[in-house]
PDB file of N, CA and C in Angstrom:
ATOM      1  N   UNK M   1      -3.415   0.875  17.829  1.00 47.00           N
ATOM      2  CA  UNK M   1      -2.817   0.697  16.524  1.00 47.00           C
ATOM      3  C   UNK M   1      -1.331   0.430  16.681  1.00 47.00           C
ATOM      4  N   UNK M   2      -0.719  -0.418  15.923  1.00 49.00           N
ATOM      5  CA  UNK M   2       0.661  -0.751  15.666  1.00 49.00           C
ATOM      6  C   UNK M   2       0.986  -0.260  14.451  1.00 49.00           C
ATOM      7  N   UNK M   3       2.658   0.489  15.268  1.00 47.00           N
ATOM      8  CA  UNK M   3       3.353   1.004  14.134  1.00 47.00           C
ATOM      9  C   UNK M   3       4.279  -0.358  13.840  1.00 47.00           C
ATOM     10  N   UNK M   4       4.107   0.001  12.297  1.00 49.00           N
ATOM     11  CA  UNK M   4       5.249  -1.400  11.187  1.00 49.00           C
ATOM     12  C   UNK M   4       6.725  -0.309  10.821  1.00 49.00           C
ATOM     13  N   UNK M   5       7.876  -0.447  11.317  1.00 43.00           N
ATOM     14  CA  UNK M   5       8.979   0.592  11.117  1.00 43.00           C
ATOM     15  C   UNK M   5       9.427   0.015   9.588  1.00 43.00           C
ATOM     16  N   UNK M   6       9.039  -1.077   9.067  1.00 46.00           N
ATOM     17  CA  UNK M   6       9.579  -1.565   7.625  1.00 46.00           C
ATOM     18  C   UNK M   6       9.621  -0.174   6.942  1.00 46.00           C
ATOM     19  N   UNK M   7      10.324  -0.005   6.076  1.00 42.00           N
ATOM     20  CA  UNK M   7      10.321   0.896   5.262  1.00 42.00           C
ATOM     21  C   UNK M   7      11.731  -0.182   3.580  1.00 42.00           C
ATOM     22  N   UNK M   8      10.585   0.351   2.895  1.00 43.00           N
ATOM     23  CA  UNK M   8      11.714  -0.383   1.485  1.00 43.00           C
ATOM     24  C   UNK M   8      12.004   0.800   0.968  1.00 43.00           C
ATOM     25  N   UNK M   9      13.207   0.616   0.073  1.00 47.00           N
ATOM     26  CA  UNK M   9      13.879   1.757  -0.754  1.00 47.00           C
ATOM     27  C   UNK M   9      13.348   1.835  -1.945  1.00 47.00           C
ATOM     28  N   UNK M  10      13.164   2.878  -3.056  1.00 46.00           N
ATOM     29  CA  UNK M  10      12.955   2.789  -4.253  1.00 46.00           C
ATOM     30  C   UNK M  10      14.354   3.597  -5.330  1.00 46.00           C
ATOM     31  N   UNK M  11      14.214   3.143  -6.586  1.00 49.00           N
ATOM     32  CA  UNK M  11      14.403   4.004  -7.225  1.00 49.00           C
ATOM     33  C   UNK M  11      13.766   5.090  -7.963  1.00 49.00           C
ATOM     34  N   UNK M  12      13.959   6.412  -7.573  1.00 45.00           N
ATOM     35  CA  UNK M  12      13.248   7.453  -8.195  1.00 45.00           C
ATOM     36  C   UNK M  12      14.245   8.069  -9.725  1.00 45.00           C
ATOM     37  N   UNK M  13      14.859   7.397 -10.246  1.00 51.00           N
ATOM     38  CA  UNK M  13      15.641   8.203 -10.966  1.00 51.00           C
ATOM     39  C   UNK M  13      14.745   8.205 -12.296  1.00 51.00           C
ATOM     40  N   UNK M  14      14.083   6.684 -12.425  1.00 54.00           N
ATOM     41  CA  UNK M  14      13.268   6.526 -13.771  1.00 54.00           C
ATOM     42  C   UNK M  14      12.496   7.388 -14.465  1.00 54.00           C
ATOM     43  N   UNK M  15      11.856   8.354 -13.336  1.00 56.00           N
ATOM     44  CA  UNK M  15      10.608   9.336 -14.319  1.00 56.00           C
ATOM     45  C   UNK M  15      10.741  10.605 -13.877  1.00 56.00           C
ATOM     46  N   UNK M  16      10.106  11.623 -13.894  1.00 77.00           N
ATOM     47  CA  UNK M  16      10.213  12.852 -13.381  1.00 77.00           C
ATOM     48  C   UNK M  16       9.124  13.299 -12.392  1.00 77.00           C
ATOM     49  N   UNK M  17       7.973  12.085 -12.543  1.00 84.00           N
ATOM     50  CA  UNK M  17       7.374  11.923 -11.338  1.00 84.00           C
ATOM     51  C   UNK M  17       7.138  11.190  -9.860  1.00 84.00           C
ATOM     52  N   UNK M  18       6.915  11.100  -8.975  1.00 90.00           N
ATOM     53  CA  UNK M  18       6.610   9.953  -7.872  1.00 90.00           C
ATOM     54  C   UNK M  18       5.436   9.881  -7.281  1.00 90.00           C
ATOM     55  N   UNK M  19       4.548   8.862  -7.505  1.00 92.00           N
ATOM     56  CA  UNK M  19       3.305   8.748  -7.043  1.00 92.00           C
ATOM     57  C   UNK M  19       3.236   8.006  -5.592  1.00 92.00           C
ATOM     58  N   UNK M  20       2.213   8.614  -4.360  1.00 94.00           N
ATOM     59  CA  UNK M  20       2.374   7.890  -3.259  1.00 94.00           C
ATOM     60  C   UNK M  20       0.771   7.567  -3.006  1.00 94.00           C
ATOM     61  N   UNK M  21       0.351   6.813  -2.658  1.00 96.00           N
ATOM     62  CA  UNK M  21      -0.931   6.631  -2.279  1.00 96.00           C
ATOM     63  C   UNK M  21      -1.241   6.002  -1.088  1.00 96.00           C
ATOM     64  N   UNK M  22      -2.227   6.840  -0.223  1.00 97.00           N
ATOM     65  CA  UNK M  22      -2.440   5.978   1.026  1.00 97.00           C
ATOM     66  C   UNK M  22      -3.916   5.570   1.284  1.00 97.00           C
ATOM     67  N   UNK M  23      -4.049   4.450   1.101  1.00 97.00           N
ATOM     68  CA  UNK M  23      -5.460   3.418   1.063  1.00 97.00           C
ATOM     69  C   UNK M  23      -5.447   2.997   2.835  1.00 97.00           C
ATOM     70  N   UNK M  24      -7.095   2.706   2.633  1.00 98.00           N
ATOM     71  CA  UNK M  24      -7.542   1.838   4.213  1.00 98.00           C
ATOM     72  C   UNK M  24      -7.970   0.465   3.506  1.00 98.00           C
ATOM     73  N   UNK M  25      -7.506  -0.512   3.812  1.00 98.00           N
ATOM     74  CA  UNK M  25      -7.623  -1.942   3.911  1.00 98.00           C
ATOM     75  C   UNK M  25      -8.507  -2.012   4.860  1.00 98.00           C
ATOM     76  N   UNK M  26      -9.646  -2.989   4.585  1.00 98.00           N
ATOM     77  CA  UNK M  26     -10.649  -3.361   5.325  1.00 98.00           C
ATOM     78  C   UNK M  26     -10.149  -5.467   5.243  1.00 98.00           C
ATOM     79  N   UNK M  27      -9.843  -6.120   6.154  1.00 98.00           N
ATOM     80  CA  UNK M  27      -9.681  -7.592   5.996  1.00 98.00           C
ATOM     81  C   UNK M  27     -10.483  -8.114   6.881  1.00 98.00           C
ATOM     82  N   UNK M  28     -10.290  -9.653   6.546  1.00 98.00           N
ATOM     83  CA  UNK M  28     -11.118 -10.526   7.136  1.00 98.00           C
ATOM     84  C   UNK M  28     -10.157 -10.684   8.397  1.00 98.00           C
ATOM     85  N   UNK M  29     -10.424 -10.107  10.272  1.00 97.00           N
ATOM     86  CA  UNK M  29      -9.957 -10.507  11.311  1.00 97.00           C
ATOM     87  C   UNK M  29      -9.147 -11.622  11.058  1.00 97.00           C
ATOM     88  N   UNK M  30      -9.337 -12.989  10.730  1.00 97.00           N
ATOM     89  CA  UNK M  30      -8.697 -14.269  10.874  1.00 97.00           C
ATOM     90  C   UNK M  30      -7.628 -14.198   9.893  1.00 97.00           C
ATOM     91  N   UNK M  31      -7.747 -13.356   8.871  1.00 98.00           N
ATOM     92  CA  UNK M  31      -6.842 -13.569   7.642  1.00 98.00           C
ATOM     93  C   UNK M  31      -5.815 -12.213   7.952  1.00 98.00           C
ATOM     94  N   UNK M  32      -5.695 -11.361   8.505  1.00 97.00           N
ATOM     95  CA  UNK M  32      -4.745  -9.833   9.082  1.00 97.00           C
ATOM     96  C   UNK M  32      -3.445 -10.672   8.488  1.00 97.00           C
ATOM     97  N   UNK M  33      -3.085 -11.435   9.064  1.00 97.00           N
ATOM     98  CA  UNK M  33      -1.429 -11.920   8.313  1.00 97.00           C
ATOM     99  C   UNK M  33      -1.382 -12.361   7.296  1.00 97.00           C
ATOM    100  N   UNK M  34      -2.259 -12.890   6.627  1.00 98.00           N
ATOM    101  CA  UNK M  34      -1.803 -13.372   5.247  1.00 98.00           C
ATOM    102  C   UNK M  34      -2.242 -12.378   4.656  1.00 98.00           C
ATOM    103  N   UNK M  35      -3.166 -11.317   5.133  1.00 98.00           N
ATOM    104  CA  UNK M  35      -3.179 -10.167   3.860  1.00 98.00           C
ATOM    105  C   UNK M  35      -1.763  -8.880   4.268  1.00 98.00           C
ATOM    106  N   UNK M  36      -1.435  -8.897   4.920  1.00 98.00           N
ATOM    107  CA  UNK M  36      -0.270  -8.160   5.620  1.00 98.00           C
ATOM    108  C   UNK M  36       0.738  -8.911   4.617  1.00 98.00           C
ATOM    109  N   UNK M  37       0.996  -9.574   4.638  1.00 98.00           N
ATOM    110  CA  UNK M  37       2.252 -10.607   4.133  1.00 98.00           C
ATOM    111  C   UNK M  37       2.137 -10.616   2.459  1.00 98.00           C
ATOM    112  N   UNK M  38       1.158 -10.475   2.023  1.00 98.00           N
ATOM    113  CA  UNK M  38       0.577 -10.451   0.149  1.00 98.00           C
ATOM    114  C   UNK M  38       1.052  -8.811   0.061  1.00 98.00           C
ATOM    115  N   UNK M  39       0.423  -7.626   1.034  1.00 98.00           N
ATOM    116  CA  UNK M  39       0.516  -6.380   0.758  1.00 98.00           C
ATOM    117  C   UNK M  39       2.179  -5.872   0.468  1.00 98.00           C
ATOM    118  N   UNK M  40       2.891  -7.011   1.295  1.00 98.00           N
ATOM    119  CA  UNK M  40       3.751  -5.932   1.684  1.00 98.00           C
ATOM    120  C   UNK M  40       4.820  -6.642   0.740  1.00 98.00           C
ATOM    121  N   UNK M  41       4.437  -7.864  -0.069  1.00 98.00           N
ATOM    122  CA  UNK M  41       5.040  -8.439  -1.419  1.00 98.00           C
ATOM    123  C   UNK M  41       4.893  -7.567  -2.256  1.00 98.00           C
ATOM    124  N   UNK M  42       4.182  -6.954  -2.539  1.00 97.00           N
ATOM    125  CA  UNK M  42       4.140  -5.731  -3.511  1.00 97.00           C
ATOM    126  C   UNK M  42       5.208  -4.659  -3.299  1.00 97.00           C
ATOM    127  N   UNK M  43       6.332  -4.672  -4.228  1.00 95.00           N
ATOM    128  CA  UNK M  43       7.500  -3.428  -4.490  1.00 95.00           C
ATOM    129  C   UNK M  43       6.787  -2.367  -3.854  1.00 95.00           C
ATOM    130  N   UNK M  44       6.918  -1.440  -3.241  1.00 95.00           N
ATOM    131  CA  UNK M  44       7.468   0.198  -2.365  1.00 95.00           C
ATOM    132  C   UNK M  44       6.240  -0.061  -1.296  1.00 95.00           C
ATOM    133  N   UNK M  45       5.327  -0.953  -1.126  1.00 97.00           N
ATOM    134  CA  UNK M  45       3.974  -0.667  -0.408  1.00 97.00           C
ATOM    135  C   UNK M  45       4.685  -0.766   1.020  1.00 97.00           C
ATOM    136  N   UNK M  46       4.029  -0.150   1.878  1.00 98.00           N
ATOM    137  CA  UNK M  46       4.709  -0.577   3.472  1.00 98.00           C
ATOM    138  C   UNK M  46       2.702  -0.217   4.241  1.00 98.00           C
ATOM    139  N   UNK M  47       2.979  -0.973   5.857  1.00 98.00           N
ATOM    140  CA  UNK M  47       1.827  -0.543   6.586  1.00 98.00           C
ATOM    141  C   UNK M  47       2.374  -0.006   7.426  1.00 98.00           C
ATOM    142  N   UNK M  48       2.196   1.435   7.610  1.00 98.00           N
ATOM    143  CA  UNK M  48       2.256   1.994   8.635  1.00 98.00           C
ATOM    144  C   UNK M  48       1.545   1.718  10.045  1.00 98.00           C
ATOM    145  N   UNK M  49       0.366   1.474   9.954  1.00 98.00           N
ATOM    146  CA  UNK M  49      -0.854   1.421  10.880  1.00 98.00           C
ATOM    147  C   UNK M  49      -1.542   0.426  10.775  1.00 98.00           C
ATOM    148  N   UNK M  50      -1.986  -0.512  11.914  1.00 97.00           N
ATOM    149  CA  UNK M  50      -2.951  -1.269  11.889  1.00 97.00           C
ATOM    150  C   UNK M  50      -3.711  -1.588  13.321  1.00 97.00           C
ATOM    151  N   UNK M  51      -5.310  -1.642  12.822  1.00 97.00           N
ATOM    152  CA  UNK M  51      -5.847  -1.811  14.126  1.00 97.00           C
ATOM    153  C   UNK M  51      -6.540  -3.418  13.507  1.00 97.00           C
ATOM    154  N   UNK M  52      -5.665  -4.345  14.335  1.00 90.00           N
ATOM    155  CA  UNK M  52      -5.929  -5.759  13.873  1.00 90.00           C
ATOM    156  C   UNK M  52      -7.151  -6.240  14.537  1.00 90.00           C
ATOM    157  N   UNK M  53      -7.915  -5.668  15.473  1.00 94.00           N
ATOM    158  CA  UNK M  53      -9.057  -5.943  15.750  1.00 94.00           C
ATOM    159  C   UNK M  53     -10.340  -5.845  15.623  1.00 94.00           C
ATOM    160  N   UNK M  54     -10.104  -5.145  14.619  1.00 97.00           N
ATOM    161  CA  UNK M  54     -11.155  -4.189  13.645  1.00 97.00           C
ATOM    162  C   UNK M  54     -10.880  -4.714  11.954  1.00 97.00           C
ATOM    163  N   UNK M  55      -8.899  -5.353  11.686  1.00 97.00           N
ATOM    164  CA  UNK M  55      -9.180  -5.562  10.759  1.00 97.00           C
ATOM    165  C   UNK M  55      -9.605  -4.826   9.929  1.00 97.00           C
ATOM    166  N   UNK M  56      -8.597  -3.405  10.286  1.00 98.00           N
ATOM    167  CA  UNK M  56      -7.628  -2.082   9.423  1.00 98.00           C
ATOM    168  C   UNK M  56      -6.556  -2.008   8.821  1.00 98.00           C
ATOM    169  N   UNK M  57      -6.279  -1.735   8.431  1.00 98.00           N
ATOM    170  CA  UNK M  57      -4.883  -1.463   7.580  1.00 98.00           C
ATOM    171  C   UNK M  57      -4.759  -0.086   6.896  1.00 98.00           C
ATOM    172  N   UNK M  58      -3.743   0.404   7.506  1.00 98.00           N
ATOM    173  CA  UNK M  58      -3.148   1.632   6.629  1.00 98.00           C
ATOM    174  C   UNK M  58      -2.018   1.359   5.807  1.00 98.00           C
ATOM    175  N   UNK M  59      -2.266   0.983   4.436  1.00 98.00           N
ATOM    176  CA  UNK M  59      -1.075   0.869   3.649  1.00 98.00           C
ATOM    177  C   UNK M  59      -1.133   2.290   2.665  1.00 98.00           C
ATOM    178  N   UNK M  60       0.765   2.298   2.613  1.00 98.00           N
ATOM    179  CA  UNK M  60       1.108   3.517   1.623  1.00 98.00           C
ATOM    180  C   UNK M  60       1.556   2.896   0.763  1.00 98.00           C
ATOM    181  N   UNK M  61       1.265   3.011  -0.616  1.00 97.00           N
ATOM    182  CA  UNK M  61       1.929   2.319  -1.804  1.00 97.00           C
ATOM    183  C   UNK M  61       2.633   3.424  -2.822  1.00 97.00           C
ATOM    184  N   UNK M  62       3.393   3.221  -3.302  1.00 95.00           N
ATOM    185  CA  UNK M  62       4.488   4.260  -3.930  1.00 95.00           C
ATOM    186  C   UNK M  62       5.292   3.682  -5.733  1.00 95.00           C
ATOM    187  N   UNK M  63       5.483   4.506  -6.390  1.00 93.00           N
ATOM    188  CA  UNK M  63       5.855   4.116  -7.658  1.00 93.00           C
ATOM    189  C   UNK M  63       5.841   5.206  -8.391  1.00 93.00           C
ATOM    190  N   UNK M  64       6.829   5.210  -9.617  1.00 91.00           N
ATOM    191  CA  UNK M  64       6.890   6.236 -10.715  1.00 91.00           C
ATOM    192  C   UNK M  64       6.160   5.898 -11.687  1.00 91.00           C
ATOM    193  N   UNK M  65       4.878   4.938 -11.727  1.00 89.00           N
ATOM    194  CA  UNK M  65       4.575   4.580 -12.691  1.00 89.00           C
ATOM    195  C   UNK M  65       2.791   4.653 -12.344  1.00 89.00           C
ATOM    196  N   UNK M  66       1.900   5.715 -12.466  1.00 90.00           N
ATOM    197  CA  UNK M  66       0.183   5.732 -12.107  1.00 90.00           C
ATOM    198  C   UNK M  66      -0.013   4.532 -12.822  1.00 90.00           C
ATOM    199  N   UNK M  67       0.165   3.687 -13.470  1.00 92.00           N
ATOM    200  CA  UNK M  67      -0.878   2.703 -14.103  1.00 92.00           C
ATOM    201  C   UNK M  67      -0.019   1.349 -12.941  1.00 92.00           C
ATOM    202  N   UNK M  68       1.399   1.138 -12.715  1.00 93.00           N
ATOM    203  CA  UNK M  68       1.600   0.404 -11.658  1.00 93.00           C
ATOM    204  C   UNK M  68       1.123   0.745 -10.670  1.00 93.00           C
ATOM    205  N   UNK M  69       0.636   1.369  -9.744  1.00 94.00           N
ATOM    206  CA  UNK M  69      -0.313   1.485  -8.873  1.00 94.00           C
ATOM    207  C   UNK M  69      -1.462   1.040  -8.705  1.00 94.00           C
ATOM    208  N   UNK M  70      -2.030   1.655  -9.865  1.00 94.00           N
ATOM    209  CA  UNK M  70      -3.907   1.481 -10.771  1.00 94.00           C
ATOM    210  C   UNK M  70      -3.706  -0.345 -10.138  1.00 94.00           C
ATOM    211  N   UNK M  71      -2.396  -1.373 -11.119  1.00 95.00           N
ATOM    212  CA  UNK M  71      -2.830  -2.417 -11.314  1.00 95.00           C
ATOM    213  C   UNK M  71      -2.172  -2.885  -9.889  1.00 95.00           C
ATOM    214  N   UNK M  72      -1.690  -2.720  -8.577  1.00 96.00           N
ATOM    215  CA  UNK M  72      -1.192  -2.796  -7.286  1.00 96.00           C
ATOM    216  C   UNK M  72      -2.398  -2.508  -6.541  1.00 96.00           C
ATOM    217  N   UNK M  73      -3.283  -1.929  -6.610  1.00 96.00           N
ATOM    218  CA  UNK M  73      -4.491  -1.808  -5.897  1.00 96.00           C
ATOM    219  C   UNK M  73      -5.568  -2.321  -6.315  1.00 96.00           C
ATOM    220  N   UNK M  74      -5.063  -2.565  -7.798  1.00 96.00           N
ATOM    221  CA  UNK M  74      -6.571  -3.829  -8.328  1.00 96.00           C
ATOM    222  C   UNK M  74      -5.855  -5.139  -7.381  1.00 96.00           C
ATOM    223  N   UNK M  75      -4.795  -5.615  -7.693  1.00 97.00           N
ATOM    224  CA  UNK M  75      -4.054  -6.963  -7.170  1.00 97.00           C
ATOM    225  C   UNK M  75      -4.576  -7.133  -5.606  1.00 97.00           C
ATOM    226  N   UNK M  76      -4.574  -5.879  -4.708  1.00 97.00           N
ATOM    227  CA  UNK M  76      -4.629  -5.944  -3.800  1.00 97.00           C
ATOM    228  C   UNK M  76      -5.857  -6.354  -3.401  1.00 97.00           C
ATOM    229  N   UNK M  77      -6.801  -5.359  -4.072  1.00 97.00           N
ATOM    230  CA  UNK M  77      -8.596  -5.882  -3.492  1.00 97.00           C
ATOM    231  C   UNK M  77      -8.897  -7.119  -3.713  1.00 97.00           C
ATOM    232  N   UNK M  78      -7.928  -8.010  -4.604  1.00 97.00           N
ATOM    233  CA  UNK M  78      -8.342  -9.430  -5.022  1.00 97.00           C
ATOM    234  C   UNK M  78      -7.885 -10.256  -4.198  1.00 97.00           C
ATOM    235  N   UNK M  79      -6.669 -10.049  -3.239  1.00 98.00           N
ATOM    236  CA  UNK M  79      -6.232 -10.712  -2.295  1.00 98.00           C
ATOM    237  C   UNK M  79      -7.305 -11.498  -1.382  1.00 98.00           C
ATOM    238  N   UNK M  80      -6.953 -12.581  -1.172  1.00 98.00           N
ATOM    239  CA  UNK M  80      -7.851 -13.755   0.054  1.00 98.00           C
ATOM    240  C   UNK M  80      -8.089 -12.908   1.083  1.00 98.00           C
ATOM    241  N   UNK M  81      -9.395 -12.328   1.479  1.00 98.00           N
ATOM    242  CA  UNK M  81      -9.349 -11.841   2.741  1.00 98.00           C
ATOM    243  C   UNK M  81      -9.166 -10.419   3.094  1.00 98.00           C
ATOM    244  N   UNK M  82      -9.030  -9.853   1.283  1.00 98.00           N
ATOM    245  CA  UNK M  82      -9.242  -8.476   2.026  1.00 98.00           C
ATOM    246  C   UNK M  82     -11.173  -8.179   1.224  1.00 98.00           C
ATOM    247  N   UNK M  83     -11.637  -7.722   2.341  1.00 98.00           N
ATOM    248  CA  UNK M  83     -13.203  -7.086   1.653  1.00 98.00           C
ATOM    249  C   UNK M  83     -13.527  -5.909   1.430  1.00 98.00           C
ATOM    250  N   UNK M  84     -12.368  -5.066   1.391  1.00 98.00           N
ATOM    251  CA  UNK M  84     -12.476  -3.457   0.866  1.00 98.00           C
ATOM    252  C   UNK M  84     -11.112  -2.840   0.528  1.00 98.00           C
ATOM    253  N   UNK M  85     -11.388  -2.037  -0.275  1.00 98.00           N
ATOM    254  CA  UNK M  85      -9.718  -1.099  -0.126  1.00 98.00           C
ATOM    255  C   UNK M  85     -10.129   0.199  -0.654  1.00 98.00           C
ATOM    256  N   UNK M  86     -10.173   1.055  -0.008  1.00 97.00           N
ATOM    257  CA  UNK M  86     -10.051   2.586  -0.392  1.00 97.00           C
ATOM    258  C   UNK M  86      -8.804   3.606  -0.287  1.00 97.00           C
ATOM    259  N   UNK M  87      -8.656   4.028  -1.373  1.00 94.00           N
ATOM    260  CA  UNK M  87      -8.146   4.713  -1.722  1.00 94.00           C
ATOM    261  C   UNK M  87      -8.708   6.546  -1.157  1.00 94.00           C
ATOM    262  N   UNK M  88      -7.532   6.428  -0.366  1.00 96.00           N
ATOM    263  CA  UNK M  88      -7.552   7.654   0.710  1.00 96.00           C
ATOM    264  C   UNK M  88      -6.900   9.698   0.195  1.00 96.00           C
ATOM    265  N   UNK M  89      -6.005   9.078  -0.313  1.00 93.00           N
ATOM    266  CA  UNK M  89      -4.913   9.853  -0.613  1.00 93.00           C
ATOM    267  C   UNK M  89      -3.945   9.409  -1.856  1.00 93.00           C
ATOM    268  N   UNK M  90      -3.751  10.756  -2.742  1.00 88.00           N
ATOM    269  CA  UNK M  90      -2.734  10.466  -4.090  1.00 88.00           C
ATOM    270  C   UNK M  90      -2.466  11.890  -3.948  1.00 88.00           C
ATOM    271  N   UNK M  91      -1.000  11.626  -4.250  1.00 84.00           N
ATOM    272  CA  UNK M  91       0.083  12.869  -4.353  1.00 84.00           C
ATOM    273  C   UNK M  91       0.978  12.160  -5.431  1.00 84.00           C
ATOM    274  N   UNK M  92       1.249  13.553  -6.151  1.00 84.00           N
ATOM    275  CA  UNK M  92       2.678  13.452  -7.056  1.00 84.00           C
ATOM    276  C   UNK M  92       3.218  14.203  -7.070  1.00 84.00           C
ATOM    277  N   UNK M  93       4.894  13.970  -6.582  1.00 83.00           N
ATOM    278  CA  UNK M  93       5.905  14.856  -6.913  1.00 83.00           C
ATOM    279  C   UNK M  93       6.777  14.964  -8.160  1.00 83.00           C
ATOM    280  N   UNK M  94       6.852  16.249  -8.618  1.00 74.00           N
ATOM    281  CA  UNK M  94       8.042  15.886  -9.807  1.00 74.00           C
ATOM    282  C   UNK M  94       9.252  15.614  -8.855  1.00 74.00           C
ATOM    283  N   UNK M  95       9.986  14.677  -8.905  1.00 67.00           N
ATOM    284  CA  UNK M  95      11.126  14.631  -8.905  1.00 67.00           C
ATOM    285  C   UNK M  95      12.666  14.696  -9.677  1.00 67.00           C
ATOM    286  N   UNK M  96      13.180  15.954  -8.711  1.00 66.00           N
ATOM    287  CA  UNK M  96      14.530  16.059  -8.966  1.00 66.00           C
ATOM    288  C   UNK M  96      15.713  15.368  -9.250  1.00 66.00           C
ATOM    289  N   UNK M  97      16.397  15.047  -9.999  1.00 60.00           N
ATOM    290  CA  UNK M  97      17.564  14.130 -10.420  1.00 60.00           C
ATOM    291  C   UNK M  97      19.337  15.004 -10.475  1.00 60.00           C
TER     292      UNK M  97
END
């Protein structure tokens, strides 16, 4: 597995919560970069992990907003080339200001 060190910044000041979610991407082998490259167009998402030979993906997606997420992981399963996405893990913090 390859670690991705990308990391994007957010703003947390907007809500009093922060939602993080960590999904397994299932893709089509031939397509790993163009679904890598769509995922990581999406505001706060990053991949930590990928086993590109298997045509895995560990993405964490992040936001103060549960229904931007909801519609970031619908967007995602529709992507060219990905044929699964599960949803692994959801945490929310209140956050402090």
């Amino acid at each position: 597995m390859n670690n991705h060190q990308e990391t994007k910044k957010y703003d947390n000041t907007k809500d009093s919560h922060w939602h993080v979610c960590g999904l397994v991407v299932q893709a089509e082998i031939t397509k790993m970069e163009q679904v890598k490259y769509a995922l990581l167009a999406i505001e706060h998402t990053d991949i930590p992990l990928e086993e590109a030979g298997k045509g895995k993906l560990v993405v964490i997606m992040q936001s103060d907003d549960q229904q931007v997420l909801l519609d970031n992981m619908e967007k995602a399963r529709d992507f060219d080339g990905v044929l699964d996405l599960s949803l692994i893990y959801h945490e929310q913090d209140e956050v402090t200001v």
